[in-house]
Coordinates of N, CA and C and ligand atoms in Angstrom, one line a residue:
X1 N 111.9 134.2 107.7 CA 112.5 135.3 106.9 C 113.9 135.1 107.1
X2 N 115.0 135.6 105.7 CA 115.8 135.6 105.8 C 116.3 136.0 105.4
X3 N 117.8 136.5 106.3 CA 119.1 137.5 105.7 C 119.8 137.1 104.6
X4 N 120.1 137.7 103.7 CA 121.2 137.2 102.6 C 122.7 138.0 102.7
X5 N 123.2 137.0 102.2 CA 124.6 138.3 101.9 C 125.0 137.4 101.2
X6 N 126.2 138.1 100.2 CA 126.8 137.7 99.0 C 127.8 139.1 99.4
X7 N 129.1 138.5 98.2 CA 130.4 139.7 97.7 C 131.2 138.9 96.9
X8 N 131.7 139.7 96.3 CA 132.7 139.3 95.0 C 132.2 139.0 94.0
X9 N 131.4 139.9 93.1 CA 130.6 139.4 92.2 C 131.6 139.7 91.3
X10 N 132.1 140.8 91.2 CA 132.6 141.9 90.1 C 132.1 141.5 89.2
X11 N 130.8 142.3 89.0 CA 129.9 142.5 88.0 C 131.3 143.2 86.8
X12 N 131.1 142.7 85.7 CA 131.6 144.1 84.6 C 130.9 143.1 83.3
X13 N 130.9 144.5 82.0 CA 130.2 144.7 81.0 C 130.5 143.5 80.4
X14 N 131.7 143.0 80.2 CA 132.5 141.5 79.7 C 132.5 140.8 80.8
X15 N 131.8 139.9 81.7 CA 130.9 139.0 82.0 C 129.8 139.3 82.1
X16 N 128.8 139.5 80.5 CA 128.0 139.8 81.5 C 126.9 138.4 82.3
X17 N 126.8 137.1 82.1 CA 126.6 136.2 82.9 C 126.7 136.5 84.6
X18 N 127.2 137.2 84.9 CA 127.4 137.4 86.7 C 126.2 138.9 86.8
X19 N 126.3 139.1 85.5 CA 125.1 140.4 86.0 C 123.5 139.9 85.7
X20 N 123.6 139.0 84.9 CA 122.1 138.5 84.7 C 121.9 137.3 85.5
X21 N 122.7 136.9 86.2 CA 122.6 136.0 87.3 C 122.4 136.5 88.5
X22 N 122.9 137.7 88.3 CA 122.5 138.3 89.8 C 121.0 139.1 90.1
X23 N 120.8 139.7 88.4 CA 119.3 140.1 88.5 C 118.4 138.8 88.6
X24 N 118.8 137.1 88.5 CA 117.8 136.5 88.7 C 117.9 136.4 90.5
X25 N 118.7 136.5 90.3 CA 118.9 136.6 91.9 C 118.2 137.3 92.7
X26 N 118.2 138.3 92.4 CA 118.0 139.7 93.0 C 115.4 139.2 92.5
X27 N 115.3 138.6 91.6 CA 113.6 138.3 91.4 C 113.5 137.3 92.2
X28 N 114.4 136.3 92.1 CA 114.3 134.4 93.2 C 114.1 134.9 94.7
X29 N 115.8 134.2 94.7 CA 116.5 133.8 96.0 C 115.7 135.3 97.1
X30 N 116.0 135.8 96.8 CA 116.1 137.8 97.4 C 114.3 138.2 97.2
X31 N 113.9 138.1 96.6 CA 112.9 138.5 96.7 C 111.9 138.7 97.9
X32 N 112.2 138.1 98.8 CA 111.5 138.1 100.1 C 112.3 138.0 100.8
X33 N 114.0 138.5 101.0 CA 114.1 138.3 102.3 C 114.2 139.4 103.4
X34 N 114.4 139.5 103.9 CA 114.4 140.0 104.9 C 114.9 141.1 104.9
X35 N 116.7 141.3 104.5 CA 117.3 142.2 104.0 C 118.8 141.7 103.6
X36 N 119.1 142.4 102.0 CA 120.5 141.9 101.4 C 121.5 142.7 101.9
X37 N 122.8 141.9 102.3 CA 124.0 142.4 102.4 C 125.1 142.5 101.4
X38 N 125.5 143.0 100.8 CA 126.5 142.6 99.6 C 127.8 143.5 100.1
X39 N 128.8 142.1 100.9 CA 130.1 142.5 101.7 C 131.1 143.1 100.6
X40 N 130.9 143.9 99.3 CA 131.9 144.3 98.8 C 132.1 143.3 97.4
X41 N 133.3 144.3 96.5 CA 133.8 143.8 95.4 C 132.2 143.1 94.3
X42 N 131.7 144.1 94.9 CA 130.4 144.1 94.1 C 130.2 144.0 92.1
X43 N 131.3 145.2 91.8 CA 131.7 145.6 90.9 C 133.2 145.2 90.7
X44 N 133.2 144.5 89.6 CA 135.1 144.7 89.0 C 135.5 146.0 89.3
X45 N 135.4 146.8 88.9 CA 136.5 148.0 89.0 C 134.6 149.5 89.2
X46 N 135.3 150.4 90.1 CA 134.2 151.5 89.7 C 135.5 152.9 90.3
X47 N 135.2 153.6 89.2 CA 136.0 154.4 88.9 C 135.7 156.2 89.7
X48 N 134.5 155.8 90.2 CA 133.3 156.9 90.2 C 132.5 157.0 89.9
X49 N 130.7 157.8 91.0 CA 129.9 157.4 90.7 C 129.2 158.5 89.4
X50 N 130.3 159.5 89.1 CA 130.0 159.8 87.6 C 130.0 159.1 86.7
X51 N 130.2 157.9 86.8 CA 130.5 157.2 85.4 C 129.5 156.7 84.9
X52 N 129.1 157.1 83.5 CA 127.9 157.4 82.4 C 127.6 155.6 82.3
X53 N 128.2 154.6 82.3 CA 128.3 153.5 81.6 C 127.0 153.2 81.6
X54 N 126.7 152.4 81.0 CA 125.1 152.4 80.5 C 124.7 150.8 80.9
X55 N 125.8 149.9 80.9 CA 125.9 148.2 82.0 C 126.2 148.6 83.4
X56 N 126.6 149.6 83.9 CA 126.4 149.9 85.4 C 125.3 150.6 85.8
X57 N 124.8 151.2 84.6 CA 123.3 152.3 84.7 C 122.1 151.0 84.8
X58 N 122.6 149.9 84.4 CA 121.3 148.8 84.2 C 121.3 148.2 85.7
X59 N 122.6 148.0 85.8 CA 122.5 146.9 87.1 C 122.3 148.6 87.9
X60 N 122.3 149.3 88.4 CA 122.2 150.2 89.7 C 120.3 150.6 89.8
X61 N 120.0 150.6 88.4 CA 118.0 150.4 88.1 C 117.6 149.4 88.5
X62 N 118.1 148.3 88.9 CA 117.9 146.9 88.7 C 118.2 146.9 90.3
X63 N 118.8 147.3 90.9 CA 118.7 148.0 92.4 C 118.5 148.3 93.4
X64 N 117.8 149.6 92.6 CA 117.1 150.8 93.0 C 115.6 150.0 92.8
X65 N 114.8 148.9 92.0 CA 113.9 148.6 91.7 C 113.8 147.5 92.8
X66 N 114.5 146.9 93.2 CA 115.2 146.0 93.8 C 114.7 147.0 95.5
X67 N 115.8 147.6 96.3 CA 115.1 147.9 97.2 C 114.0 148.9 97.3
X68 N 113.3 149.3 96.4 CA 112.1 149.9 96.4 C 110.9 149.1 96.2
X69 N 111.0 147.9 95.9 CA 110.3 146.5 96.5 C 110.1 146.9 98.0
X70 N 111.3 147.1 98.7 CA 110.9 146.8 100.3 C 111.8 146.3 100.9
X71 N 112.7 145.8 100.2 CA 114.3 144.7 101.2 C 114.9 146.1 101.3
X72 N 115.6 146.2 102.5 CA 116.8 146.9 102.6 C 117.5 146.3 102.1
X73 N 119.1 146.8 101.5 CA 119.7 146.4 101.2 C 121.2 147.3 101.6
X74 N 122.1 146.9 102.2 CA 123.4 147.5 102.5 C 124.6 147.0 102.0
X75 N 125.6 147.9 102.0 CA 126.6 147.6 100.8 C 128.2 147.9 101.7
X76 N 128.7 147.1 101.1 CA 129.8 147.8 102.2 C 131.2 147.9 100.7
X77 N 132.0 148.3 101.1 CA 133.1 148.3 99.9 C 134.4 147.3 99.9
X78 N 134.3 146.9 98.8 CA 135.7 145.9 98.6 C 136.5 146.9 98.3
X79 N 137.7 145.8 97.5 CA 139.5 146.2 96.6 C 139.3 146.8 95.4
X80 N 137.8 146.3 95.3 CA 137.5 146.8 93.8 C 136.6 147.8 93.2
X81 N 135.4 148.0 94.3 CA 134.6 149.7 94.4 C 134.5 150.5 95.3
X82 N 135.6 150.5 96.2 CA 135.8 151.5 97.2 C 135.8 152.6 97.3
X83 N 135.4 153.3 95.6 CA 135.4 154.4 95.3 C 133.5 155.0 94.9
X84 N 133.0 153.5 95.1 CA 131.7 153.9 95.6 C 131.0 155.0 96.4
X85 N 130.3 155.8 96.8 CA 130.0 156.7 97.3 C 128.9 157.4 97.5
X86 N 128.1 158.4 98.0 CA 126.8 158.5 98.6 C 125.6 159.0 97.4
X87 N 126.3 158.9 96.0 CA 125.8 159.6 94.9 C 125.1 158.7 94.3
X88 N 125.9 156.6 94.5 CA 125.3 155.6 93.9 C 124.5 155.6 95.3
X89 N 124.2 155.9 96.5 CA 123.9 155.7 97.3 C 122.3 155.8 96.9
X90 N 122.8 157.2 96.8 CA 121.4 158.1 96.7 C 120.5 157.4 95.1
X91 N 121.0 157.0 94.4 CA 120.4 156.5 93.0 C 119.8 154.9 93.3
X92 N 120.4 154.2 94.7 CA 119.9 152.9 94.4 C 119.8 152.5 95.3
X93 N 119.0 153.6 96.8 CA 118.4 152.8 97.4 C 119.9 152.4 99.0
X94 N 120.4 151.8 98.5 CA 121.7 150.9 99.2 C 122.0 151.9 100.4
X95 N 122.1 151.0 101.0 CA 123.2 151.7 102.9 C 124.3 151.3 103.0
X96 N 125.2 152.7 102.5 CA 126.9 151.9 102.9 C 127.0 151.7 103.9
X97 N 127.7 150.6 104.6 CA 128.2 150.5 105.9 C 130.0 150.2 106.1
X98 N 129.6 150.5 106.9 CA 131.4 151.1 107.4 C 132.1 149.6 107.3
X99 N 133.5 149.2 107.0 CA 134.2 148.1 107.1 C 135.2 148.2 108.4
X100 N 134.8 146.8 109.1 CA 134.3 146.7 109.5 C 132.8 147.1 110.4
X101 N 132.0 145.7 110.3 CA 130.5 146.7 110.4 C 130.5 144.8 111.9
X102 N 129.9 145.8 113.0 CA 128.8 144.9 113.4 C 128.1 144.6 113.4
X103 N 127.0 143.6 113.5 CA 125.5 143.6 114.0 C 125.0 142.1 114.9
X104 N 123.7 142.4 114.9 CA 123.3 141.6 115.9 C 121.9 140.7 114.8
X105 N 122.5 139.3 114.7 CA 121.3 138.5 113.6 C 120.9 137.8 114.4
X106 N 119.4 137.4 114.5 CA 118.7 136.7 115.0 C 119.4 135.9 116.5
X107 N 119.8 137.0 116.8 CA 120.6 136.2 118.4 C 122.2 136.0 118.7
X108 N 122.8 136.6 117.6 CA 124.0 135.9 117.6 C 124.9 137.6 117.3
X109 N 125.8 137.7 117.8 CA 126.9 139.0 117.4 C 128.1 138.4 116.4
X110 N 127.6 139.4 115.1 CA 128.8 139.5 114.2 C 129.4 140.4 113.6
X111 N 130.4 140.2 112.9 CA 131.1 141.4 112.6 C 131.2 141.0 110.9
X112 N 130.7 141.5 110.5 CA 130.7 141.7 108.4 C 132.1 142.3 108.1
X113 N 132.4 141.8 107.4 CA 134.2 142.6 106.4 C 134.0 142.4 105.6
X114 N 134.8 143.4 104.6 CA 135.3 142.6 103.5 C 136.3 141.7 103.4
X115 N 137.3 141.6 104.2 CA 138.1 141.1 104.4 C 139.9 141.5 104.1
X116 N 139.8 142.0 103.1 CA 140.7 142.7 102.7 C 141.6 143.1 104.2
X117 N 141.2 143.6 104.3 CA 142.0 144.4 105.7 C 142.6 142.7 106.5
X118 N 141.6 141.8 107.1 CA 143.0 141.3 106.9 C 143.9 140.1 106.9
X119 N 144.4 140.4 105.5 CA 145.3 139.8 104.5 C 146.8 140.6 105.0
X120 N 147.6 140.8 106.1 CA 148.5 141.7 106.6 C 149.8 141.0 106.1
X121 N 149.6 139.8 106.1 CA 151.0 139.3 105.2 C 151.5 139.8 103.7
X122 N 150.0 140.4 103.2 CA 150.7 140.9 102.0 C 151.5 142.5 102.2
X123 N 152.0 142.8 102.4 CA 152.1 144.1 103.5 C 152.3 145.1 101.9
X124 N 152.6 145.1 100.9 CA 152.3 145.7 99.4 C 151.1 146.5 99.2
X125 N 150.3 145.4 99.5 CA 149.0 145.6 99.1 C 148.4 146.8 100.6
X126 N 148.9 145.9 101.6 CA 148.1 147.0 102.6 C 148.3 148.8 102.8
X127 N 149.8 148.3 101.7 CA 150.0 149.9 102.0 C 149.0 150.5 101.1
X128 N 148.7 149.9 99.5 CA 148.2 150.4 98.5 C 146.9 150.3 99.1
X129 N 146.4 149.5 100.2 CA 144.9 149.7 100.4 C 144.6 151.6 102.1
X130 N 145.8 151.4 102.5 CA 145.9 153.0 103.1 C 145.7 153.9 102.4
X131 N 146.6 154.2 101.4 CA 146.4 154.8 100.3 C 145.1 155.4 99.7
X132 N 144.6 154.3 99.1 CA 143.8 154.4 98.3 C 141.8 154.6 99.3
X133 N 142.8 154.1 100.6 CA 141.5 154.6 101.5 C 141.6 156.0 102.2
X134 N 142.2 156.3 101.8 CA 142.6 157.8 102.4 C 141.2 158.7 101.6
X135 N 140.7 159.5 101.9 CA 139.2 160.6 101.8 C 140.5 161.7 100.5
X136 N 141.5 162.2 101.3 CA 142.1 163.3 100.0 C 142.6 162.3 98.6
X137 N 143.1 161.0 99.2 CA 143.7 160.6 97.2 C 142.4 160.5 96.9
X138 N 141.7 159.9 97.0 CA 139.8 160.0 96.5 C 139.6 161.0 95.9
X139 N 139.1 162.4 96.7 CA 138.7 163.3 96.2 C 139.9 163.9 95.0
X140 N 141.2 163.6 95.1 CA 142.5 163.9 94.2 C 141.7 163.3 92.9
X141 N 141.8 161.8 93.1 CA 141.1 160.6 92.0 C 140.3 161.2 91.4
X142 N 138.9 161.7 92.3 CA 137.7 162.0 91.2 C 137.8 163.3 90.8
X143 N 139.0 164.2 90.8 CA 138.9 165.5 90.1 C 139.8 165.1 88.3
X144 N 140.5 164.0 88.1 CA 140.6 163.8 87.0 C 139.3 163.1 86.4
X145 N 140.1 163.6 84.9 CA 139.0 163.1 84.3 C 139.0 161.9 84.1
X146 N 137.2 161.1 83.8 CA 137.0 159.7 83.7 C 137.9 158.6 82.7
X147 N 138.2 159.5 81.8 CA 139.2 158.4 80.6 C 140.4 158.2 81.9
X148 N 141.0 158.9 82.3 CA 142.3 158.6 83.2 C 142.0 158.3 84.2
X149 N 140.7 158.2 85.0 CA 140.6 156.8 85.8 C 140.2 155.9 85.4
X150 N 140.0 155.8 84.3 CA 139.5 154.1 84.1 C 140.7 153.7 83.5
X151 N 141.6 154.2 82.8 CA 143.0 154.2 82.7 C 143.9 153.2 83.5
X152 N 144.0 154.7 84.6 CA 144.2 154.2 85.9 C 143.4 152.4 86.9
X153 N 142.4 152.3 86.6 CA 142.0 151.4 87.4 C 142.5 149.9 86.5
X154 N 142.0 150.3 84.8 CA 143.0 149.3 84.0 C 143.6 148.4 84.6
X155 N 145.5 149.8 84.4 CA 146.4 149.1 84.7 C 146.3 148.5 86.2
X156 N 145.5 148.5 87.5 CA 145.6 148.0 88.6 C 145.3 146.9 88.4
X157 N 144.2 146.5 87.7 CA 143.7 145.3 87.6 C 144.9 144.2 86.5
X158 N 145.6 144.9 86.0 CA 146.5 144.0 85.5 C 147.6 144.0 86.2
X159 N 148.4 145.0 86.9 CA 149.0 144.5 88.3 C 148.3 143.7 89.1
X160 N 147.1 143.5 89.9 CA 146.9 142.7 90.7 C 147.1 141.6 90.2
X161 N 146.2 141.6 88.8 CA 146.6 140.1 88.2 C 148.0 139.7 88.0
X162 N 148.8 140.1 88.2 CA 150.1 139.5 88.0 C 150.8 139.1 89.0
X163 N 150.6 140.6 89.8 CA 151.3 140.0 91.0 C 150.7 139.0 91.9
X164 N 149.5 138.7 91.9 CA 148.9 137.5 92.5 C 149.3 135.9 91.9
X165 N 149.8 136.3 90.8 CA 150.5 134.8 89.8 C 151.7 135.1 90.9
X166 N 152.8 135.9 90.9 CA 153.7 135.4 92.1 C 153.5 135.6 93.4
X167 N 152.4 135.3 94.2 CA 152.6 135.3 95.3 C 151.6 134.3 95.7
X168 N 152.0 134.1 97.2 CA 152.3 132.3 97.3 C 150.7 132.3 98.0
X169 N 149.6 131.2 98.1 CA 148.3 130.8 98.6 C 148.3 131.6 100.0
X170 N 149.6 131.5 100.6 CA 149.0 131.9 102.6 C 149.3 133.8 102.2
X171 N 150.2 134.1 101.3 CA 150.0 136.0 101.6 C 148.8 136.2 101.3
X172 N 148.2 135.7 99.8 CA 146.8 136.6 99.3 C 145.8 135.7 100.5
X173 N 145.7 134.9 101.3 CA 144.4 135.0 102.4 C 144.7 135.4 103.5
X174 N 144.0 135.4 104.0 CA 143.5 136.3 105.8 C 144.5 135.9 106.4
X175 N 145.1 136.4 107.5 CA 146.9 136.3 108.7 C 145.8 135.3 109.4
X176 N 145.9 134.7 110.1 CA 145.0 133.5 111.0 C 145.0 135.3 112.6
X177 N 146.5 135.2 112.7 CA 146.6 136.2 114.1 C 145.8 137.4 113.6
X178 N 145.4 138.3 112.9 CA 144.8 139.4 112.4 C 143.3 138.7 112.8
X179 N 142.9 137.6 112.1 CA 141.8 137.4 112.2 C 141.3 137.2 114.0
X180 N 142.0 136.3 114.8 CA 141.8 136.0 115.7 C 141.6 137.7 116.4
X181 N 142.5 138.5 115.9 CA 142.5 139.9 116.6 C 141.2 141.0 116.3
X182 N 140.6 139.9 115.4 CA 139.4 140.6 114.8 C 138.3 140.5 115.7
X183 N 138.4 139.4 115.7 CA 137.3 138.2 116.5 C 137.3 139.0 117.6
X184 N 138.5 139.4 118.4 CA 138.9 139.3 120.2 C 138.5 140.7 119.9
X185 N 138.7 142.1 119.2 CA 138.0 143.7 119.4 C 136.6 143.7 120.0
X186 N 136.6 143.3 118.9 CA 134.5 143.3 118.5 C 134.0 141.8 119.8
X187 N 134.5 141.1 120.0 CA 133.8 139.9 121.3 C 133.3 139.3 120.2
X188 N 132.9 139.3 118.7 CA 132.0 138.9 118.3 C 131.9 137.0 118.1
X189 N 130.6 136.6 118.1 CA 130.8 135.3 117.4 C 131.0 134.4 116.5
X190 N 130.5 135.2 115.3 CA 130.8 134.8 113.8 C 131.5 136.2 112.8
X191 N 131.9 135.6 112.5 CA 133.1 136.7 111.5 C 132.4 136.1 110.2
X192 N 131.8 137.4 109.2 CA 131.7 137.0 107.9 C 132.1 138.1 106.9
X193 N 133.1 137.3 106.4 CA 133.8 138.2 104.6 C 133.6 137.8 103.8
X194 N 134.4 138.3 102.6 CA 134.6 137.6 101.8 C 135.9 138.2 100.9
X195 N 136.2 138.7 99.8 CA 137.7 139.3 99.1 C 138.6 137.6 99.1
X196 N 138.9 136.4 99.6 CA 139.6 135.8 99.2 C 139.3 134.7 98.5
X197 N 138.0 134.5 98.0 CA 137.5 133.7 97.2 C 137.3 132.3 97.5
X198 N 138.0 132.2 98.8 CA 137.9 131.1 99.1 C 136.7 130.6 100.4
X199 N 135.4 129.6 99.4 CA 134.5 130.2 100.5 C 134.4 128.9 101.5
X200 N 133.8 128.9 102.6 CA 134.3 127.8 104.0 C 133.7 128.1 105.0
X201 N 133.3 127.8 105.5 CA 133.0 127.4 107.1 C 134.1 127.2 108.3
X202 N 135.1 128.4 109.0 CA 136.2 127.7 109.9 C 136.1 128.2 111.1
X203 N 136.4 127.0 112.4 CA 136.2 127.2 113.5 C 137.2 128.0 114.1
X204 N 137.4 129.3 115.0 CA 138.4 130.2 115.4 C 138.6 130.2 117.0
X205 N 139.6 129.0 117.5 CA 139.9 129.7 118.6 C 140.5 130.9 119.3
X206 N 139.2 131.4 120.6 CA 139.9 133.0 120.7 C 139.6 133.2 121.5
X207 N 140.4 133.9 122.7 CA 140.2 134.1 124.2 C 139.2 132.7 124.7
X208 N 139.8 132.0 124.5 CA 139.4 130.7 125.6 C 137.9 130.3 124.6
X209 N 137.9 130.6 123.8 CA 136.1 130.3 123.4 C 136.3 130.3 121.6
X210 N 135.0 129.3 121.5 CA 135.5 129.0 119.9 C 134.7 130.0 119.0
X211 N 134.8 130.1 118.0 CA 134.3 131.6 117.0 C 134.0 131.1 115.8
X212 N 133.7 131.2 115.3 CA 133.1 130.8 113.8 C 134.2 132.1 112.4
X213 N 134.3 132.1 111.8 CA 135.0 132.7 110.2 C 134.0 131.9 109.3
X214 N 133.1 133.0 108.7 CA 132.2 132.2 107.5 C 132.8 132.9 106.0
X215 N 133.1 132.3 105.1 CA 134.2 132.8 104.4 C 133.1 132.3 102.7
X216 N 132.3 133.7 101.7 CA 131.6 134.0 100.4 C 132.7 133.8 99.6
X217 N 132.0 132.9 98.9 CA 132.5 132.8 97.3 C 132.8 133.8 96.5
X218 N 133.1 133.8 95.4 CA 133.1 134.9 94.3 C 132.0 134.4 93.6
X219 N 131.9 134.6 92.2 CA 130.4 135.0 91.3 C 131.3 134.5 90.4
X220 N 132.3 134.4 89.7 CA 132.9 133.6 88.6 C 132.5 132.9 87.6
X221 N 132.0 131.7 88.5 CA 131.9 130.8 87.4 C 130.3 130.7 88.4
X222 N 130.2 130.6 89.4 CA 129.0 130.1 90.0 C 128.0 131.3 90.7
X223 N 127.3 131.6 91.5 CA 126.8 132.4 92.7 C 128.0 131.4 94.0
X224 N 127.2 132.3 94.6 CA 127.9 132.5 96.4 C 126.9 133.0 97.4
X225 N 126.3 132.4 98.3 CA 125.3 133.5 99.1 C 125.5 132.3 100.7
X226 N 124.8 133.0 101.7 CA 124.4 133.0 102.7 C 123.9 133.2 103.1
X227 N 123.3 132.3 103.4 CA 121.3 132.4 103.6 C 121.6 132.3 105.2
X228 N 120.7 133.2 106.5 CA 120.5 133.3 107.3 C 118.8 133.3 108.3
X229 N 118.5 132.4 108.9 CA 117.5 132.2 109.1 C 117.4 132.3 110.9
X230 N 116.6 131.8 112.1 CA 116.8 131.7 113.0 C 117.0 130.2 113.5
X231 N 117.0 129.5 112.5 CA 117.5 127.8 112.6 C 119.5 128.6 112.5
X232 N 120.0 129.5 111.8 CA 121.4 129.8 112.0 C 121.7 129.6 110.3
X233 N 123.0 129.5 109.6 CA 123.2 130.4 108.2 C 123.3 128.7 107.7
X234 N 123.5 129.2 106.2 CA 123.6 128.1 105.7 C 124.8 128.7 104.0
X235 N 125.9 128.3 104.4 CA 126.5 128.6 103.3 C 126.5 128.3 101.4
X236 N 126.3 128.4 100.5 CA 125.5 127.0 99.5 C 126.2 128.5 97.9
X237 N 126.3 127.2 97.1 CA 126.9 127.9 95.5 C 125.4 128.3 94.9
X238 N 125.5 129.4 94.2 CA 124.4 128.7 93.6 C 124.7 128.5 91.7
X239 N 124.2 127.5 91.2 CA 124.6 127.0 90.4 C 124.3 128.2 89.1
X240 N 125.3 127.8 87.7 CA 125.3 129.0 86.9 C 125.3 127.9 85.5
X241 N 123.9 128.1 85.1 CA 124.2 127.2 83.7 C 125.3 128.0 82.5
X242 N 125.6 126.6 82.1 CA 127.2 126.7 81.1 C 126.8 127.7 80.5
X243 N 127.4 128.8 79.9 CA 127.4 129.6 79.0 C 128.3 129.5 77.9
X244 N 127.5 129.0 76.4 CA 129.3 128.8 75.6 C 129.8 130.0 75.5
X245 N 129.1 130.9 75.4 CA 129.7 132.2 75.2 C 130.3 132.5 75.9
X246 N 130.6 132.0 77.2 CA 131.4 132.7 78.6 C 132.9 133.2 78.5
X247 N 132.9 134.5 78.6 CA 133.9 135.3 78.3 C 135.2 135.3 79.5
X248 N 136.6 134.9 79.6 CA 137.3 135.2 80.2 C 138.2 136.3 79.8
X249 N 138.5 137.0 81.2 CA 139.1 138.1 80.8 C 140.6 137.7 81.5
X250 N 141.1 136.4 81.9 CA 142.0 136.8 82.7 C 141.9 135.6 83.5
X251 N 143.0 135.6 84.6 CA 143.2 134.6 85.6 C 142.0 135.6 87.0
X252 N 141.1 134.9 87.2 CA 140.7 135.9 88.9 C 141.5 136.2 89.5
X253 N 141.8 137.6 90.0 CA 141.9 138.0 91.3 C 141.0 138.5 91.9
X254 N 141.5 138.7 93.5 CA 140.1 138.8 94.6 C 140.6 141.0 94.2
Ligands
LIG1 MN1 138.4 141.7 97.1

């Protein structure tokens, strides 16, 4: 049996090819998985579980059918979909995990995270993160009319895209010391995260031993998955058929 990890799909109606590939993934690779972990930025944006958007509703129905088929689905918030709440969990059957979240997997100690909390060089982003993850801020947000929340989300996405153009590569990546601190604090062998859209497997020397940092890729142009079983883990792209109608909505940003 295989446990699967994905993140950073950034599903939205304007990029239907991503949602289609995810549904194919549920039907194929994931159909007989031991569990599926979604480590954040599943959706491009999420303004509240009360959003009646029909496209999002169709994705929720597919998740429901998948979790009803007997595969446990675990969900961690990303920086795009941190407003996903218990209503979404009840509707889809997913279990929401805290970030970070330690698990034991096939005899290995693993820490799961979205990854943005370790991008400590981006001070402005961390301040915004602290604000928007505050339950009082979220409650205040959810009292606003849906239209206003959608406008705020649209503005935030545009701001993030503009800002990422001006930031250096290293600032938007994880900070090496923050990675070491996170691994050391939790005493794990493997740290698995997404967010940076830089898939790879890295050795990290921490506390006089070697740990591993595994980074999932985004789904903008192809899928990305970590498949893990008794024999170990594998990070793989999932190719997507080129679609001539493929739409772009600007530079992808984490
Ligand atoms: Mn992210």
